[in-house]
N, CA, C and O of each residue as an XYZ file, in Angstrom:
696
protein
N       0.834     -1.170      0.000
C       0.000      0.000      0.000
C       0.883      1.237      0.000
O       1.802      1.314      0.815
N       0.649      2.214     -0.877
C       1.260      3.574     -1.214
C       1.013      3.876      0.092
O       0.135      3.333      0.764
N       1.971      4.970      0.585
C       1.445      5.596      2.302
C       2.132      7.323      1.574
O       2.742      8.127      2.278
N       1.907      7.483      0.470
C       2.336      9.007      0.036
C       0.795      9.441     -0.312
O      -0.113      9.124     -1.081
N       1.124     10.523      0.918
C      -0.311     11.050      1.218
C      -0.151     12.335      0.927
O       1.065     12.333      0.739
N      -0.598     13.783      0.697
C      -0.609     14.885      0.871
C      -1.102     15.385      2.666
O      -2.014     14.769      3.219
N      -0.574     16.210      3.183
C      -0.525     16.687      4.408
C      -2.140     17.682      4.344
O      -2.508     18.614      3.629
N      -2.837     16.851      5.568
C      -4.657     17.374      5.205
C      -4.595     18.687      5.323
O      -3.499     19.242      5.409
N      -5.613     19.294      5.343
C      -5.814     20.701      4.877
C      -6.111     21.445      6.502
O      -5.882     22.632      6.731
N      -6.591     20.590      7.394
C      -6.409     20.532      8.768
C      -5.351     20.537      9.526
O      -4.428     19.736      9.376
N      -5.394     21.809     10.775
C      -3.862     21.427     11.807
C      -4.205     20.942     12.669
O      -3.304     20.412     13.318
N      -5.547     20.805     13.199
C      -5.985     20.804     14.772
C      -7.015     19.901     15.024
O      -8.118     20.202     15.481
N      -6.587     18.656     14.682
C      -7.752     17.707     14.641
C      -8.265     17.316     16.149
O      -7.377     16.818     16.841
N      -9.217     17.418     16.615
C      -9.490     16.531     17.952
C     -10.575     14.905     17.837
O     -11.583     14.757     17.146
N     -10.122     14.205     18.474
C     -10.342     12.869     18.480
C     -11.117     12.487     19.766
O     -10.477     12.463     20.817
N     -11.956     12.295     19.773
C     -12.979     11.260     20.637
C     -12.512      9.528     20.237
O     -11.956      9.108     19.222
N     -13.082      8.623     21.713
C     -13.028      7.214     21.051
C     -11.585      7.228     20.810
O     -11.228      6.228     20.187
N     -10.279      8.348     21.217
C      -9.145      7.376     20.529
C      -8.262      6.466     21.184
O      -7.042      6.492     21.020
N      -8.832      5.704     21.886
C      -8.402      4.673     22.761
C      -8.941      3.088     22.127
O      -8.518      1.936     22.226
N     -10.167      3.787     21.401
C     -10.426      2.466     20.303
C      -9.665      2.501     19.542
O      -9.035      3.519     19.255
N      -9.513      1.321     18.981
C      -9.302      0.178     17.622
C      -9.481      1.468     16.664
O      -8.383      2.020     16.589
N     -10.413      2.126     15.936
C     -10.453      3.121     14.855
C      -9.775      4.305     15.650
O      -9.072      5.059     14.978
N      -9.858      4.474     16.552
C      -9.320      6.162     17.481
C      -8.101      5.864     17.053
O      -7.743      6.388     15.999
N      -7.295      5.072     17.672
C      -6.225      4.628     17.712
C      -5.341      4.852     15.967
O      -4.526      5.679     15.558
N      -5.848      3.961     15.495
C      -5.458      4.060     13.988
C      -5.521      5.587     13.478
O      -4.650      6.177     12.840
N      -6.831      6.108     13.938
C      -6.744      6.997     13.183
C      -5.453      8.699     13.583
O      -4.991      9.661     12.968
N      -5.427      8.253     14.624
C      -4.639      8.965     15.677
C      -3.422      8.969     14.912
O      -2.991      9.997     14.390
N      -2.785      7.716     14.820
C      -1.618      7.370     14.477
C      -1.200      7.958     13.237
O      -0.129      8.539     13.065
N      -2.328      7.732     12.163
C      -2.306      7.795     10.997
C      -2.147      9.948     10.798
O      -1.495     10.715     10.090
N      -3.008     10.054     11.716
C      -2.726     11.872     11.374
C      -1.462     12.146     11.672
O      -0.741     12.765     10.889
N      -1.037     11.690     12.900
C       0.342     12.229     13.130
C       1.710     11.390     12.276
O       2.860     11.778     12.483
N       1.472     10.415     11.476
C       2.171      9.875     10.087
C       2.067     11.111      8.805
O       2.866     11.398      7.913
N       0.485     11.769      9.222
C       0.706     12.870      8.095
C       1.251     13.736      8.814
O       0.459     14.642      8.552
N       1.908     14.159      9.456
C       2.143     15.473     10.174
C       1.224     16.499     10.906
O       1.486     17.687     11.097
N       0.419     16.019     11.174
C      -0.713     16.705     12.520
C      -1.009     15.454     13.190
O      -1.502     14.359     12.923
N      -0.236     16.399     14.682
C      -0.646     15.679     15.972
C      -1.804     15.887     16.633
O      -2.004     16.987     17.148
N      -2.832     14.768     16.727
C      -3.968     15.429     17.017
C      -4.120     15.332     18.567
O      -3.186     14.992     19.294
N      -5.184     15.609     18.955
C      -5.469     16.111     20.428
C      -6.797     15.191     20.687
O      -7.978     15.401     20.409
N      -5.973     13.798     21.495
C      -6.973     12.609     21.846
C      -7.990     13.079     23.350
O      -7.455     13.114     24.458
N      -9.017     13.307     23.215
C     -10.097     13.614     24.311
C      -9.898     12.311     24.915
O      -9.778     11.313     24.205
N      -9.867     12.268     25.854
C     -10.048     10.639     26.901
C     -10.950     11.134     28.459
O     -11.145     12.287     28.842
N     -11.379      9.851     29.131
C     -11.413     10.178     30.023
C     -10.429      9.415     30.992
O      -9.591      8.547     30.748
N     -10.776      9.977     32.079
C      -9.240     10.196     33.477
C      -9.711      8.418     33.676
O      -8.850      7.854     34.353
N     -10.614      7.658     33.333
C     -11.092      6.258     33.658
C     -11.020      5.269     32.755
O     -11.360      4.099     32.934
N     -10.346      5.996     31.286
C     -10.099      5.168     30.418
C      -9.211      4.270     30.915
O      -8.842      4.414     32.081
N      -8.586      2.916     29.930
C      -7.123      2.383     30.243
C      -6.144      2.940     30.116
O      -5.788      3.390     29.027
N      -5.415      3.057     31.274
C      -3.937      3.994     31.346
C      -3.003      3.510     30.160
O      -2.497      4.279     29.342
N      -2.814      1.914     30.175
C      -2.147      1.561     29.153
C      -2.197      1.883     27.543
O      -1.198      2.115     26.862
N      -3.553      1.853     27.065
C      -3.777      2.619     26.068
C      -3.816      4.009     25.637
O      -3.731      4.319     24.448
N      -4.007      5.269     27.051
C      -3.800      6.327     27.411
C      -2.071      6.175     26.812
O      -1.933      6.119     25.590
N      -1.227      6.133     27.407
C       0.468      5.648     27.601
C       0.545      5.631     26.122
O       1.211      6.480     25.531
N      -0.326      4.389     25.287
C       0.228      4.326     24.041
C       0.132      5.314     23.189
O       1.030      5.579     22.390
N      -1.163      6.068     23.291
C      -1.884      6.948     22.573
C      -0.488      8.252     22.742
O      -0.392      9.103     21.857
N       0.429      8.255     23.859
C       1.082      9.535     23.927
C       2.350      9.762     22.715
O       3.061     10.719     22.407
N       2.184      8.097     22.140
C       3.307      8.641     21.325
C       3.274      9.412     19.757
O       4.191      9.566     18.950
N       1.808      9.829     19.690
C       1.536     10.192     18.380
C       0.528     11.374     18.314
O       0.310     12.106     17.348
N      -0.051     11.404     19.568
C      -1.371     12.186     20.176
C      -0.909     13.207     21.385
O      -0.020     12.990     22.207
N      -1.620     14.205     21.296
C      -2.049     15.054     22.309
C      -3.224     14.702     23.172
O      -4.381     14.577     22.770
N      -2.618     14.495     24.918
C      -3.411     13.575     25.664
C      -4.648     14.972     26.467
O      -4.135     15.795     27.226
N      -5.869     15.033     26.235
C      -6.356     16.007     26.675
C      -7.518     15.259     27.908
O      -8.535     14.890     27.321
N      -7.551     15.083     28.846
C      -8.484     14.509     29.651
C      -9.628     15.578     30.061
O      -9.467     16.762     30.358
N     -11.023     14.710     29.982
C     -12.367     15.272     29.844
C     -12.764     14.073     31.075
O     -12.278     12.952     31.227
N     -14.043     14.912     32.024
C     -15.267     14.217     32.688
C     -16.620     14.818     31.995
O     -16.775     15.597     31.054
N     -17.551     14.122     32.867
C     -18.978     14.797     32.521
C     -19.007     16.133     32.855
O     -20.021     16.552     33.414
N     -17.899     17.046     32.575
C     -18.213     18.750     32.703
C     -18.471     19.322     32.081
O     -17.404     19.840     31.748
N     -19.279     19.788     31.466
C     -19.528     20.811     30.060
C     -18.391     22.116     30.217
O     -17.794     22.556     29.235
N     -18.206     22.626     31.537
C     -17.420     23.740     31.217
C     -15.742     23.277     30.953
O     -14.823     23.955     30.495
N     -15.751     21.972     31.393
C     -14.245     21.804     31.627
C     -14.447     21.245     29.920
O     -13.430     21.537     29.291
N     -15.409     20.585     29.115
C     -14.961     20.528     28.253
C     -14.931     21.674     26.969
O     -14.638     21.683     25.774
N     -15.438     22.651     28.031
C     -15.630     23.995     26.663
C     -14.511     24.605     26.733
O     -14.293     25.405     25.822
N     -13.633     24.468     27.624
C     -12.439     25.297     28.062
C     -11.390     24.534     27.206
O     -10.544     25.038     26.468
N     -11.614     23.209     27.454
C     -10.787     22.227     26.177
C     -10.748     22.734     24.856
O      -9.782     22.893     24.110
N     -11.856     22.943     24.698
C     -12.085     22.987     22.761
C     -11.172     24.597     22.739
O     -10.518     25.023     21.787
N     -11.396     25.339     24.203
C     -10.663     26.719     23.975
C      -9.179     26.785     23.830
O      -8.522     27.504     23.078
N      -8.607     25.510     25.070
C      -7.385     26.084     24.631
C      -7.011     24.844     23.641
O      -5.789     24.889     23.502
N      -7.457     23.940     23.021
C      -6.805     23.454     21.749
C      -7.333     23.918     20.645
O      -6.787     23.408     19.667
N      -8.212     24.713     20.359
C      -9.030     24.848     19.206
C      -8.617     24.517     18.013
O      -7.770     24.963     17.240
N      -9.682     23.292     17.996
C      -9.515     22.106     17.394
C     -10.334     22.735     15.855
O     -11.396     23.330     16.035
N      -9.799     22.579     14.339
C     -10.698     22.901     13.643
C     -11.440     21.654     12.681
O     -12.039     21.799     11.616
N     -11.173     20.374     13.460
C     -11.915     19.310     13.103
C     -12.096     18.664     14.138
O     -11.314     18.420     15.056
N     -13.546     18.276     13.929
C     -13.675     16.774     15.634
C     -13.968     15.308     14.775
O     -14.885     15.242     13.957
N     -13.184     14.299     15.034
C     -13.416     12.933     14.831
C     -14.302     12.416     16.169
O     -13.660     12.166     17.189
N     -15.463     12.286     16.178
C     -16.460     11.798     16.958
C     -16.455     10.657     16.614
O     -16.615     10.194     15.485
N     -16.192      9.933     17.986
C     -16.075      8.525     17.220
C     -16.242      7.579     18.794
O     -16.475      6.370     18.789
N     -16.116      8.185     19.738
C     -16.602      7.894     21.083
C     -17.953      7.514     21.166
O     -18.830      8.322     20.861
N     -18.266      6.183     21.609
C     -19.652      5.472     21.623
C     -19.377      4.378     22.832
O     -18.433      3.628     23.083
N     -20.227      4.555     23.252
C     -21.060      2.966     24.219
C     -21.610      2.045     23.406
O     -22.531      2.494     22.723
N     -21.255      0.467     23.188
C     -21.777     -0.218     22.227
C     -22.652     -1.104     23.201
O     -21.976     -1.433     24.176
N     -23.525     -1.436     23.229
C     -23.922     -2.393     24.046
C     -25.347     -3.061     23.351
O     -26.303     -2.310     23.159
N     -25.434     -4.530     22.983
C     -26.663     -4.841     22.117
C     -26.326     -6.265     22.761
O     -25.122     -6.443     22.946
N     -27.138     -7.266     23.120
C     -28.485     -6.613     23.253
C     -28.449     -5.837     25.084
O     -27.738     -6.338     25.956
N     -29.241     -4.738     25.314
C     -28.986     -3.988     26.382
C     -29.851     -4.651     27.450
O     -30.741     -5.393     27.036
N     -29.726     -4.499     28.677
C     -30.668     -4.246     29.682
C     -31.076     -3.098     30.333
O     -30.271     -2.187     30.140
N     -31.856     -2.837     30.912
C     -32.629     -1.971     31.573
C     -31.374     -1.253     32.330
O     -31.650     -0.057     32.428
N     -30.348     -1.480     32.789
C     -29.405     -0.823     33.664
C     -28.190     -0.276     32.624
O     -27.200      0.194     33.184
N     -28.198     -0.311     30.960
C     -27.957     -0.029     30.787
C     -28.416      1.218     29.559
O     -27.839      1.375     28.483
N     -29.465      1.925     30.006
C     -30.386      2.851     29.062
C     -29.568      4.182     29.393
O     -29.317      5.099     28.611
N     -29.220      4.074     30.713
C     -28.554      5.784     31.034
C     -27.345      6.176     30.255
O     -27.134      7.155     29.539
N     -26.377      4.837     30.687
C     -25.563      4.665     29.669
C     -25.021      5.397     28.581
O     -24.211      6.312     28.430
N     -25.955      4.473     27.671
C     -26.255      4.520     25.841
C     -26.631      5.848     25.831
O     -25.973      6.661     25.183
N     -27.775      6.229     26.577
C     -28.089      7.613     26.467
C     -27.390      8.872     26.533
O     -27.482      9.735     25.660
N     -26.358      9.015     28.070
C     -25.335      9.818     28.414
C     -24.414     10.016     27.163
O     -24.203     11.085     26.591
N     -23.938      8.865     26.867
C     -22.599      8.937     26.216
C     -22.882      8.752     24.196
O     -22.140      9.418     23.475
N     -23.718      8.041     23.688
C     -23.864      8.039     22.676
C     -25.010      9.927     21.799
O     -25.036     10.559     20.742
N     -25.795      9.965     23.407
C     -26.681     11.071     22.497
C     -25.881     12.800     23.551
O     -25.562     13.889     23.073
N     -25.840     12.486     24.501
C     -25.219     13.374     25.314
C     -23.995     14.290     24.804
O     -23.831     15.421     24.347
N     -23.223     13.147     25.144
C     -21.614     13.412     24.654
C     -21.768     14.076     23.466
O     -21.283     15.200     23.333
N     -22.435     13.486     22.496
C     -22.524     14.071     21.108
C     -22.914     15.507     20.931
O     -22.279     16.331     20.272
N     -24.136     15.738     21.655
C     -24.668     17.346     22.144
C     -23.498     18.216     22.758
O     -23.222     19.385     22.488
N     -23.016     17.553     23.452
C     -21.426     18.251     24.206
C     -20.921     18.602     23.397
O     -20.873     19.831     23.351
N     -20.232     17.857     22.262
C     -19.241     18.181     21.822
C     -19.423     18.893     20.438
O     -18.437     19.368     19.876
N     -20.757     18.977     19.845
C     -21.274     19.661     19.040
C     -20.984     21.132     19.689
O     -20.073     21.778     19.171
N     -21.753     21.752     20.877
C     -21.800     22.800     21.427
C     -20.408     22.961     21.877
O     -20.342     24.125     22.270
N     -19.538     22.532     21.989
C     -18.018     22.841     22.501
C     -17.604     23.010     21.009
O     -17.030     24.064     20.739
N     -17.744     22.423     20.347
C     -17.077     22.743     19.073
C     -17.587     24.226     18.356
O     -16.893     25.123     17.877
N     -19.286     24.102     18.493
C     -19.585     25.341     17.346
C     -19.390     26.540     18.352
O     -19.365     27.668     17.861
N     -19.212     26.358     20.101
C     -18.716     27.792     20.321
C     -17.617     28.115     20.439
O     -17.270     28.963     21.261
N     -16.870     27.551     19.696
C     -15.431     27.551     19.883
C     -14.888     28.090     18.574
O     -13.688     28.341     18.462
N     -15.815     28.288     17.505
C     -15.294     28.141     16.101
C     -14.826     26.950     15.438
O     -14.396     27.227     14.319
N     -14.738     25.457     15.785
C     -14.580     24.951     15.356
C     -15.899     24.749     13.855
O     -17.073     25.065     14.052
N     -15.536     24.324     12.782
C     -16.609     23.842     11.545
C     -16.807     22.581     11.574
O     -17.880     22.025     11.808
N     -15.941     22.163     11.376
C     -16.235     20.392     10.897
C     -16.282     19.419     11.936
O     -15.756     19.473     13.048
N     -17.019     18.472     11.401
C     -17.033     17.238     12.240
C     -17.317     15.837     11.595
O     -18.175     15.827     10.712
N     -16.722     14.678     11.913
C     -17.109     13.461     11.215
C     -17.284     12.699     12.148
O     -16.478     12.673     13.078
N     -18.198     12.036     12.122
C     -19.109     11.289     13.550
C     -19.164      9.634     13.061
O     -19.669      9.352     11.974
N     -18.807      8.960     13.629
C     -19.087      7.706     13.236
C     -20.426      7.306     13.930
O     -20.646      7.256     15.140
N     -21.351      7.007     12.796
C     -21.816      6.049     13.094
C     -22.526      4.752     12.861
O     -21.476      4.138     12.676
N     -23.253      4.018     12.746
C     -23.161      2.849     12.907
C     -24.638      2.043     11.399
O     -25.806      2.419     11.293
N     -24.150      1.291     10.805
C     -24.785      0.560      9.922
C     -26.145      0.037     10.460
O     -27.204      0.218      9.860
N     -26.021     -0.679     11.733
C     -27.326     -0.396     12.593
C     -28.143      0.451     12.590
O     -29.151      0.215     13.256
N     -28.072      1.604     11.951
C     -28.944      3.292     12.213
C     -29.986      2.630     10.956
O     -31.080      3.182     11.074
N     -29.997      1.680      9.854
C     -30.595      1.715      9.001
C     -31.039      0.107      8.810
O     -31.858     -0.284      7.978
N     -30.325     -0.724      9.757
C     -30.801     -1.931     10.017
C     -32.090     -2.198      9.281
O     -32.121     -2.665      8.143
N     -33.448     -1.787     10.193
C     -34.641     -2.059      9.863
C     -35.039     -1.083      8.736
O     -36.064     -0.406      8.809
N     -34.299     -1.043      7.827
C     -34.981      0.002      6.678
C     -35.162     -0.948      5.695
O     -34.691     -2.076      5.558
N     -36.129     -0.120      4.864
C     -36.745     -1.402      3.542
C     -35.620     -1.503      2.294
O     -35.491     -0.431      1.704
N     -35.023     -2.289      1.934
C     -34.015     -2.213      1.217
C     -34.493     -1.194     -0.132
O     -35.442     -1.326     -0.904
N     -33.639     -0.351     -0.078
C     -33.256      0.524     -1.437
C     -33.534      1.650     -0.806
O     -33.893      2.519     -1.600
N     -33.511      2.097      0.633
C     -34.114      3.261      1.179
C     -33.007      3.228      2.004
O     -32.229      2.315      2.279
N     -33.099      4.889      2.502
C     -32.078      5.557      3.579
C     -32.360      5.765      4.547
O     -31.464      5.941      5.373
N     -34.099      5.877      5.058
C     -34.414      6.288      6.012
C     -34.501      5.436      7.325
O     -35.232      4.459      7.489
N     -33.325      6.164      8.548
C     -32.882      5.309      9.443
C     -34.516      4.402     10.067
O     -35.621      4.945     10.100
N     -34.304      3.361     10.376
C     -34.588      2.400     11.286
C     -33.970      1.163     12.207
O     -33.813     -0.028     11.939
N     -33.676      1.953     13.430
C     -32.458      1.344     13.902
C     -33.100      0.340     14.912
O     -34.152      0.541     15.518
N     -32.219     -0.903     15.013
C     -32.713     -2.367     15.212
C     -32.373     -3.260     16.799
O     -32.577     -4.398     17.221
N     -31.529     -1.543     17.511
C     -31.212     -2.189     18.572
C     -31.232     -0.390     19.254
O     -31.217      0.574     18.488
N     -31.267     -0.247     20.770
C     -31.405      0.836     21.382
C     -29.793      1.297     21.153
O     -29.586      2.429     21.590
N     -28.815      0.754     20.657
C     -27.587      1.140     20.572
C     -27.637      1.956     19.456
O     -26.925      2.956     19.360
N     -28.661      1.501     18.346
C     -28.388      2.253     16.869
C     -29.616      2.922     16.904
O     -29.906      3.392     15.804
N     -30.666      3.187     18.027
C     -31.029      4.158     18.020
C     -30.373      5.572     18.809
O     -30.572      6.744     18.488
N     -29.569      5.071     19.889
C     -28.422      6.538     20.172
C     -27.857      6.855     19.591
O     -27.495      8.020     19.761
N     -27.235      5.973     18.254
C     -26.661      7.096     17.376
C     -27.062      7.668     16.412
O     -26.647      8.740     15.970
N     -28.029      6.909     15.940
C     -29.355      7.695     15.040
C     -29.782      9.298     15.735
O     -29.945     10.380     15.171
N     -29.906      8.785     17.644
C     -30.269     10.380     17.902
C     -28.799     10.938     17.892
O     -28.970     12.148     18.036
N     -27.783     10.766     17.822
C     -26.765     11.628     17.911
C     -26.793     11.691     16.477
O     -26.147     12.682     16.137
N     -27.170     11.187     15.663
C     -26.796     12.284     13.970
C     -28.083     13.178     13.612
O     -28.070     14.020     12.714
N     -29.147     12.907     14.383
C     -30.218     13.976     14.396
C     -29.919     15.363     15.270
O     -30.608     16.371     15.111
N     -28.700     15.290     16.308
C     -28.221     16.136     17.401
C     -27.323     17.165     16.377
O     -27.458     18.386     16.303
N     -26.600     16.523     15.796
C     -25.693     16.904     14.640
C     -26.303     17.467     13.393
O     -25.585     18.379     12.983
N     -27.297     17.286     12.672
C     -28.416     17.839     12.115
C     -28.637     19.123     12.289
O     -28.356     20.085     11.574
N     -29.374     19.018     13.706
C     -29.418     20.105     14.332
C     -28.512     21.671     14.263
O     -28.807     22.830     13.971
N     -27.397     21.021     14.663
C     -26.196     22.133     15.063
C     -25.730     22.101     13.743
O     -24.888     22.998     13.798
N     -25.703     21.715     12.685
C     -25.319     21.795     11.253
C     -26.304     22.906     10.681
O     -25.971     23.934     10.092
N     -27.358     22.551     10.927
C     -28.124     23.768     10.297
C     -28.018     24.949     11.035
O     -27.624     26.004     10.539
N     -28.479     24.764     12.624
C     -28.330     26.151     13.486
C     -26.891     26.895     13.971
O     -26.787     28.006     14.492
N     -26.135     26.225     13.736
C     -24.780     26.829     14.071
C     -23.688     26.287     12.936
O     -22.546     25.919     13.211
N     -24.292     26.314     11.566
C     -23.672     26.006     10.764
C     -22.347     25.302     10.675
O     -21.370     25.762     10.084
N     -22.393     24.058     11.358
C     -21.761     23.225     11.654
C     -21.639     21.784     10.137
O     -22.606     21.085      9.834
N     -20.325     21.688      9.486
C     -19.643     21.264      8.486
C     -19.649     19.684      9.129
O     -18.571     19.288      9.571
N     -20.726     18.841      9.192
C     -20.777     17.756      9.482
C     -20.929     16.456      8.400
O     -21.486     16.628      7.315
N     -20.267     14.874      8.887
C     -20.806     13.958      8.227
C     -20.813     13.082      9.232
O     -20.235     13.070     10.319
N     -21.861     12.051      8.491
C     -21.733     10.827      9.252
C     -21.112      9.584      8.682
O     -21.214      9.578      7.455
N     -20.546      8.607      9.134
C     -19.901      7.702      8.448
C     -20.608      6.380      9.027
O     -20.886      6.173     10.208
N     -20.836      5.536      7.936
C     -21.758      4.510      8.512
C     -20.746      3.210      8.158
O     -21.085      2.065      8.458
């Protein structure tokens, strides 16, 4: 595989999820192009993967604070967010609805509003092939088949949102 890339058009990427399997890669892969991006974690993630993430990433630690994470987006101002931070959990139980909810539709609202008052534009959100599960084949319109792919269905309707009202440069990746 060719790895002669052109250097993205982006300096200031911030990364959700980059302690996952895709975070991770993708982490790696920006700072192979020459932007080190700025991995959001939390202080409860795995340290060990935290540790690994330092050799390519900017380690920025986040809780459930909205102000501590608006102050983030201030002093890295990030002019892309890789949203890619999710709770996967199928099939769920009842103890885990707050969960899915907090972190798949929540987080997403967070970091929409940390981003568009920050000036950040863009954003690419992963989410999930599940969002369209129950759809009638040859159609787009989500019907999602588990409460997991309906949080991220509501997190690309959250994103919707702030795309139109705060003219926010969004996609989703399925």
């Amino acid at each position: 595989m060719s790895e002669v890339r052109p250097t993205p058009a982006f300096k200031r990427p911030l990364v959700t999820g980059a302690i996952g399997f895709i975070g991770m890669n993708l982490s790696c892969r920006l700072a192979d192009a020459g932007v080190r991006p700025v991995a959001l974690v939390r202080s409860s993630s795995d340290s060990a993967r935290i540790e690994a993430l330092r050799e390519f990433a900017n380690i920025a630690k986040a809780e459930d604070d909205d102000d501590q994470l608006a102050d983030l987006f201030v002093q890295y101002r990030p002019d892309v967010v890789f949203h890619l931070a999710a709770r996967y959990i199928a099939p769920h139980t009842s103890g885990d609805v707050l969960g899915l909810i907090a972190d798949n539709v929540g987080l997403t609202a967070r970091i929409c509003e940390a981003a568009s008052g920050t000036g950040c534009r863009a954003l690419v959100y992963a989410g999930t092939a599940r969002q369209n599960a129950g759809s009638a084949p040859g159609t787009d319109t989500p019907s999602p088949n588990t409460l997991y792919a309906a949080t991220k269905q509501a997190g690309d309707e959250i994103i919707d949102y702030y795309a139109q009202a705060r003219d926010l440069d969004a996609i989703t990746l399925k």
